[in-house]
């Protein structure tokens, strides 16, 4: 999708597969469905993320937004606030604003999930990495969990 | 899931299939993943809805919330503000606060979608039905679309 004119953007409502914004990151391949350069959202950001086996989005937090991670396929080792669960398709975690969390895929299948964040309009920074700080550094090692890059 | 104690609710983060709240409605079967009696959400409501063939959630609006409808399986005849698109899996509509919309399933397969609303804490009413008012009454007939109950 090329940059829309501001007037056209204000009228956008539907986001089909052809209209999503695909962006590879160091953690996942992101398919943005709702953000301010796709649709005129004010409350809701939505991205579909694919995480390869052995990959992760290590411990971080969002100081200005609440988040839900909802698993579509595969399995997530999902951390939130110092505890974790293995989530499968149709399962989720609610991450309150500012709470440290991380998503790891030590399994053999790709993990596909939706990340939903709110509000859409919020102060920076959008994300703060804490993976190299106590107590998060080494937290998975101390729980004898497989290495994830 | 039985009613949790307030203190236990405040600590809830993970919602597995066993913990979701299943509620049939006149339009859909709803599986609530995020609302204030499931998790301590402030911004995000999330429900997985299944709509049988021939069913609909006719024209309505949410005066105090923005919404995304994201299709998981099947197809939606999705209306928003007087226009519609057929949305398939992985496609969505952004519905600004107060904008009239409706979801119809005139197809042969069940439609499964996520409805995401924000903020979680908002003034009543949560929904206003306008399906019996001009110009929405008869709008699908005038477009020669199949009857949906």
Tab-separated table of C-alpha atoms in Angstrom:
chain	number	residue	atom	x	y	z
A	1	UNK	CA	0.000	0.000	0.000
A	2	UNK	CA	1.391	3.444	-0.890
A	3	UNK	CA	0.888	6.509	1.276
A	4	UNK	CA	-2.737	7.612	1.024
A	5	UNK	CA	-3.767	11.251	0.811
A	6	UNK	CA	-5.006	12.506	4.195
A	7	UNK	CA	-8.583	12.912	2.929
A	8	UNK	CA	-8.650	9.361	1.556
A	9	UNK	CA	-7.222	8.010	4.797
A	10	UNK	CA	-9.952	9.678	6.860
A	11	UNK	CA	-12.574	7.746	4.877
A	12	UNK	CA	-10.932	4.333	5.111
A	13	UNK	CA	-12.816	1.664	7.018
A	14	UNK	CA	-12.099	-1.748	5.443
A	15	UNK	CA	-8.663	-3.369	5.524
A	16	UNK	CA	-8.383	-6.387	3.249
A	17	UNK	CA	-5.300	-8.566	2.804
A	18	UNK	CA	-4.237	-6.323	-0.092
A	19	UNK	CA	-4.398	-3.233	2.104
A	20	UNK	CA	-2.495	-4.375	5.188
A	21	UNK	CA	1.050	-3.078	5.789
A	22	UNK	CA	3.672	-5.866	6.002
A	23	UNK	CA	6.806	-5.043	8.007
A	24	UNK	CA	9.504	-7.538	9.041
A	25	UNK	CA	11.082	-6.798	12.456
A	26	UNK	CA	13.878	-8.473	14.411
A	27	UNK	CA	11.257	-10.479	16.347
A	28	UNK	CA	8.358	-11.145	13.991
A	29	UNK	CA	6.865	-10.417	10.608
A	30	UNK	CA	4.168	-7.841	11.301
A	31	UNK	CA	1.036	-7.301	9.250
A	32	UNK	CA	-0.471	-4.002	10.381
A	33	UNK	CA	-4.247	-3.872	10.112
A	34	UNK	CA	-5.038	-0.833	12.247
A	35	UNK	CA	-2.704	2.068	12.892
A	36	UNK	CA	-3.040	5.753	12.020
A	37	UNK	CA	-1.429	5.464	8.572
A	38	UNK	CA	-3.813	2.626	7.566
A	39	UNK	CA	-7.179	3.679	9.012
A	40	UNK	CA	-8.360	6.705	11.044
A	41	UNK	CA	-8.151	4.858	14.375
A	42	UNK	CA	-8.112	6.732	17.654
A	43	UNK	CA	-8.414	3.907	20.170
A	44	UNK	CA	-7.310	0.652	18.549
A	45	UNK	CA	-4.017	-0.600	17.103
A	46	UNK	CA	-4.083	-4.105	15.589
A	47	UNK	CA	-1.218	-6.132	14.147
A	48	UNK	CA	-1.015	-9.782	13.101
A	49	UNK	CA	2.459	-11.102	13.958
A	50	UNK	CA	4.219	-14.306	12.884
A	51	UNK	CA	7.085	-15.539	15.075
A	52	UNK	CA	9.300	-18.317	13.742
A	53	UNK	CA	10.285	-21.297	15.933
A	54	UNK	CA	13.133	-20.384	18.306
A	55	UNK	CA	12.381	-16.650	18.155
A	56	UNK	CA	11.035	-14.259	20.776
A	57	UNK	CA	10.014	-10.740	21.634
A	58	UNK	CA	11.901	-10.540	24.923
A	59	UNK	CA	10.811	-8.758	28.102
A	60	UNK	CA	9.529	-5.225	27.506
A	61	UNK	CA	6.674	-2.937	28.432
A	62	UNK	CA	4.438	-0.287	26.923
A	63	UNK	CA	4.310	2.693	29.309
A	64	UNK	CA	1.275	4.316	27.676
A	65	UNK	CA	-0.900	1.474	26.361
A	66	UNK	CA	-2.836	-1.605	27.463
A	67	UNK	CA	-2.298	-4.697	25.289
A	68	UNK	CA	-3.929	-8.015	24.470
A	69	UNK	CA	-2.015	-10.839	22.790
A	70	UNK	CA	-4.458	-13.336	21.219
A	71	UNK	CA	-3.032	-16.547	19.721
A	72	UNK	CA	-4.298	-17.523	16.267
A	73	UNK	CA	-2.108	-20.609	15.609
A	74	UNK	CA	0.898	-22.326	17.140
A	75	UNK	CA	1.789	-21.948	20.815
A	76	UNK	CA	3.185	-19.044	22.844
A	77	UNK	CA	5.256	-19.173	25.999
A	78	UNK	CA	3.675	-15.961	27.184
A	79	UNK	CA	5.101	-14.074	30.143
A	80	UNK	CA	3.336	-11.322	32.043
A	81	UNK	CA	4.556	-9.788	35.305
A	82	UNK	CA	6.959	-12.608	36.284
A	83	UNK	CA	4.746	-15.608	35.487
A	84	UNK	CA	4.053	-17.480	32.263
A	85	UNK	CA	1.538	-19.765	30.597
A	86	UNK	CA	1.608	-21.768	27.387
A	87	UNK	CA	-1.209	-20.282	25.279
A	88	UNK	CA	-2.762	-22.038	22.293
A	89	UNK	CA	-5.176	-20.898	19.581
A	90	UNK	CA	-8.065	-18.833	20.955
A	91	UNK	CA	-6.259	-17.988	24.202
A	92	UNK	CA	-4.945	-14.601	25.339
A	93	UNK	CA	-3.220	-12.469	27.892
A	94	UNK	CA	-4.251	-9.006	29.089
A	95	UNK	CA	-1.220	-6.826	29.753
A	96	UNK	CA	-2.026	-3.752	31.831
A	97	UNK	CA	-0.345	-0.476	30.865
A	98	UNK	CA	3.323	-0.546	31.941
A	99	UNK	CA	3.439	-4.233	32.937
A	100	UNK	CA	6.519	-6.172	31.795
A	101	UNK	CA	5.820	-9.054	29.414
A	102	UNK	CA	7.497	-11.163	26.749
A	103	UNK	CA	6.520	-13.680	24.090
A	104	UNK	CA	8.705	-16.697	23.329
A	105	UNK	CA	8.346	-19.472	20.772
A	106	UNK	CA	10.548	-22.426	21.806
A	107	UNK	CA	8.228	-24.778	19.880
A	108	UNK	CA	8.593	-26.355	16.437
A	109	UNK	CA	5.714	-24.504	14.737
A	110	UNK	CA	5.434	-20.828	13.792
A	111	UNK	CA	3.411	-18.798	16.269
A	112	UNK	CA	0.814	-16.447	14.812
A	113	UNK	CA	-0.895	-13.956	17.112
A	114	UNK	CA	-2.783	-10.699	17.151
A	115	UNK	CA	-1.392	-7.852	19.215
A	116	UNK	CA	-4.071	-5.304	20.113
A	117	UNK	CA	-3.052	-2.071	21.821
A	118	UNK	CA	-5.035	0.890	23.124
A	119	UNK	CA	-5.239	3.829	22.926
A	120	UNK	CA	-3.943	4.361	19.385
A	121	UNK	CA	-2.986	7.945	20.190
A	122	UNK	CA	-0.528	7.858	23.106
A	123	UNK	CA	2.700	9.443	24.278
A	124	UNK	CA	6.093	7.996	23.372
A	125	UNK	CA	7.980	5.779	23.887
A	126	UNK	CA	5.764	3.016	22.475
A	127	UNK	CA	8.001	0.292	23.937
A	128	UNK	CA	10.729	0.005	26.617
A	129	UNK	CA	13.065	-2.999	26.452
A	130	UNK	CA	13.977	-4.429	29.891
A	131	UNK	CA	15.343	-7.791	28.762
A	132	UNK	CA	18.901	-6.940	29.858
A	133	UNK	CA	17.857	-5.714	33.322
A	134	UNK	CA	17.229	-7.510	36.633
A	135	UNK	CA	15.097	-9.456	37.343
A	136	UNK	CA	14.235	-10.183	33.699
A	137	UNK	CA	17.751	-11.032	32.479
A	138	UNK	CA	18.181	-14.791	32.956
A	139	UNK	CA	14.577	-15.279	34.166
A	140	UNK	CA	13.888	-17.997	31.581
A	141	UNK	CA	17.262	-19.711	32.292
A	142	UNK	CA	16.392	-19.889	35.989
A	143	UNK	CA	13.134	-21.578	34.977
A	144	UNK	CA	15.077	-24.077	32.794
A	145	UNK	CA	13.327	-22.958	29.610
A	146	UNK	CA	14.883	-23.487	26.151
A	147	UNK	CA	17.008	-20.742	24.640
A	148	UNK	CA	15.138	-18.384	22.291
A	149	UNK	CA	16.783	-15.770	20.108
B	1	UNK	CA	-16.268	-19.617	35.142
B	2	UNK	CA	-17.910	-18.610	38.417
B	3	UNK	CA	-17.733	-15.073	39.796
B	4	UNK	CA	-14.206	-14.427	40.998
B	5	UNK	CA	-13.423	-12.553	44.171
B	6	UNK	CA	-12.449	-8.930	43.403
B	7	UNK	CA	-8.858	-9.491	44.574
B	8	UNK	CA	-8.451	-12.590	42.380
B	9	UNK	CA	-9.920	-10.730	39.410
B	10	UNK	CA	-7.414	-7.890	39.766
B	11	UNK	CA	-4.567	-10.393	39.370
B	12	UNK	CA	-5.954	-12.202	36.326
B	13	UNK	CA	-3.946	-11.928	33.130
B	14	UNK	CA	-4.335	-15.166	31.139
B	15	UNK	CA	-7.631	-16.261	29.600
B	16	UNK	CA	-7.588	-19.826	28.339
B	17	UNK	CA	-10.459	-21.639	26.637
B	18	UNK	CA	-11.577	-22.914	30.058
B	19	UNK	CA	-11.758	-19.378	31.426
B	20	UNK	CA	-13.681	-17.568	28.708
B	21	UNK	CA	-17.345	-16.630	29.277
B	22	UNK	CA	-19.737	-18.189	26.738
B	23	UNK	CA	-23.020	-16.315	26.183
B	24	UNK	CA	-25.543	-17.030	23.415
B	25	UNK	CA	-27.298	-13.919	22.067
B	26	UNK	CA	-30.050	-13.435	19.484
B	27	UNK	CA	-27.376	-12.718	16.853
B	28	UNK	CA	-24.323	-14.812	17.714
B	29	UNK	CA	-22.751	-17.110	20.264
B	30	UNK	CA	-20.305	-14.897	22.145
B	31	UNK	CA	-17.152	-16.062	23.857
B	32	UNK	CA	-15.946	-13.198	26.041
B	33	UNK	CA	-12.191	-13.062	26.458
B	34	UNK	CA	-11.727	-9.551	27.842
B	35	UNK	CA	-14.296	-7.592	29.802
B	36	UNK	CA	-14.225	-6.277	33.362
B	37	UNK	CA	-15.666	-9.436	34.961
B	38	UNK	CA	-13.031	-11.647	33.272
B	39	UNK	CA	-9.811	-9.607	33.485
B	40	UNK	CA	-8.965	-6.158	34.917
B	41	UNK	CA	-9.163	-4.421	31.537
B	42	UNK	CA	-9.481	-0.656	31.293
B	43	UNK	CA	-9.068	-0.093	27.555
B	44	UNK	CA	-9.855	-3.316	25.696
B	45	UNK	CA	-12.968	-5.464	25.316
B	46	UNK	CA	-12.556	-8.636	23.233
B	47	UNK	CA	-15.193	-11.170	22.215
B	48	UNK	CA	-15.062	-14.065	19.744
B	49	UNK	CA	-18.457	-14.345	18.032
B	50	UNK	CA	-19.912	-17.135	15.882
B	51	UNK	CA	-22.759	-16.205	13.523
B	52	UNK	CA	-24.703	-19.004	11.853
B	53	UNK	CA	-25.535	-18.909	8.119
B	54	UNK	CA	-28.552	-16.654	7.468
B	55	UNK	CA	-28.083	-14.669	10.680
B	56	UNK	CA	-27.045	-11.063	11.270
B	57	UNK	CA	-26.342	-8.342	13.766
B	58	UNK	CA	-28.369	-5.637	12.039
B	59	UNK	CA	-27.554	-1.935	11.819
B	60	UNK	CA	-26.541	-0.404	15.148
B	61	UNK	CA	-23.901	1.849	16.657
B	62	UNK	CA	-21.829	2.228	19.794
B	63	UNK	CA	-22.031	5.847	20.974
B	64	UNK	CA	-19.067	5.627	23.359
B	65	UNK	CA	-16.628	3.150	21.794
B	66	UNK	CA	-14.510	2.524	18.699
B	67	UNK	CA	-14.712	-1.029	17.298
B	68	UNK	CA	-12.784	-3.404	15.051
B	69	UNK	CA	-14.395	-6.498	13.553
B	70	UNK	CA	-11.698	-8.983	12.444
B	71	UNK	CA	-12.809	-12.098	10.544
B	72	UNK	CA	-11.341	-15.431	11.695
B	73	UNK	CA	-13.245	-17.820	9.395
B	74	UNK	CA	-16.159	-17.743	6.997
B	75	UNK	CA	-17.233	-14.542	5.254
B	76	UNK	CA	-18.928	-11.358	6.483
B	77	UNK	CA	-21.116	-8.967	4.539
B	78	UNK	CA	-19.862	-6.094	6.636
B	79	UNK	CA	-21.539	-2.698	6.495
B	80	UNK	CA	-20.081	0.522	7.811
B	81	UNK	CA	-21.571	3.974	7.247
B	82	UNK	CA	-23.763	3.060	4.267
B	83	UNK	CA	-21.297	0.906	2.288
B	84	UNK	CA	-20.316	-2.728	2.545
B	85	UNK	CA	-17.565	-5.182	1.672
B	86	UNK	CA	-17.342	-8.951	1.766
B	87	UNK	CA	-14.580	-9.674	4.273
B	88	UNK	CA	-12.766	-13.001	4.539
B	89	UNK	CA	-10.324	-14.439	7.084
B	90	UNK	CA	-7.674	-11.943	8.172
B	91	UNK	CA	-9.676	-8.907	7.003
B	92	UNK	CA	-11.291	-6.210	9.149
B	93	UNK	CA	-13.297	-3.043	9.431
B	94	UNK	CA	-12.580	-0.076	11.694
B	95	UNK	CA	-15.796	1.428	13.022
B	96	UNK	CA	-15.324	4.917	14.473
B	97	UNK	CA	-17.223	5.782	17.649
B	98	UNK	CA	-20.910	6.344	16.862
B	99	UNK	CA	-20.789	5.145	13.227
B	100	UNK	CA	-23.644	2.890	12.108
B	101	UNK	CA	-22.614	-0.621	11.055
B	102	UNK	CA	-24.009	-4.124	10.695
B	103	UNK	CA	-22.727	-7.652	10.123
B	104	UNK	CA	-24.642	-10.108	7.938
B	105	UNK	CA	-23.953	-13.740	7.066
B	106	UNK	CA	-25.968	-14.663	3.922
B	107	UNK	CA	-23.381	-17.368	3.127
B	108	UNK	CA	-23.478	-21.138	3.710
B	109	UNK	CA	-20.686	-21.306	6.304
B	110	UNK	CA	-20.656	-20.067	9.895
B	111	UNK	CA	-18.909	-16.724	10.303
B	112	UNK	CA	-16.433	-16.433	13.180
B	113	UNK	CA	-15.033	-13.027	14.053
B	114	UNK	CA	-13.403	-11.062	16.816
B	115	UNK	CA	-15.108	-7.883	17.986
B	116	UNK	CA	-12.683	-5.534	19.732
B	117	UNK	CA	-14.020	-2.409	21.451
B	118	UNK	CA	-12.324	0.445	23.271
B	119	UNK	CA	-12.338	1.905	25.836
B	120	UNK	CA	-13.529	-0.849	28.187
B	121	UNK	CA	-14.791	1.710	30.689
B	122	UNK	CA	-17.335	3.906	28.885
B	123	UNK	CA	-20.738	5.494	29.437
B	124	UNK	CA	-23.978	3.673	28.589
B	125	UNK	CA	-25.685	2.752	26.371
B	126	UNK	CA	-23.205	0.229	24.948
B	127	UNK	CA	-25.281	-0.212	21.772
B	128	UNK	CA	-28.085	1.645	19.949
B	129	UNK	CA	-30.183	-0.323	17.433
B	130	UNK	CA	-31.126	1.687	14.317
B	131	UNK	CA	-32.168	-1.209	12.084
B	132	UNK	CA	-35.822	-0.092	12.038
B	133	UNK	CA	-35.028	3.527	11.172
B	134	UNK	CA	-34.398	5.332	7.869
B	135	UNK	CA	-32.168	5.044	5.944
B	136	UNK	CA	-31.078	1.663	7.395
B	137	UNK	CA	-34.474	-0.085	7.220
B	138	UNK	CA	-34.612	-1.779	3.820
B	139	UNK	CA	-31.050	-0.756	2.884
B	140	UNK	CA	-30.050	-4.350	2.056
B	141	UNK	CA	-33.294	-4.954	0.101
B	142	UNK	CA	-32.575	-1.913	-2.025
B	143	UNK	CA	-29.155	-3.431	-2.750
B	144	UNK	CA	-30.805	-6.785	-3.705
B	145	UNK	CA	-29.018	-8.668	-0.931
B	146	UNK	CA	-30.381	-11.967	0.474
B	147	UNK	CA	-32.659	-11.888	3.499
B	148	UNK	CA	-30.874	-12.404	6.824
B	149	UNK	CA	-32.629	-12.946	10.157
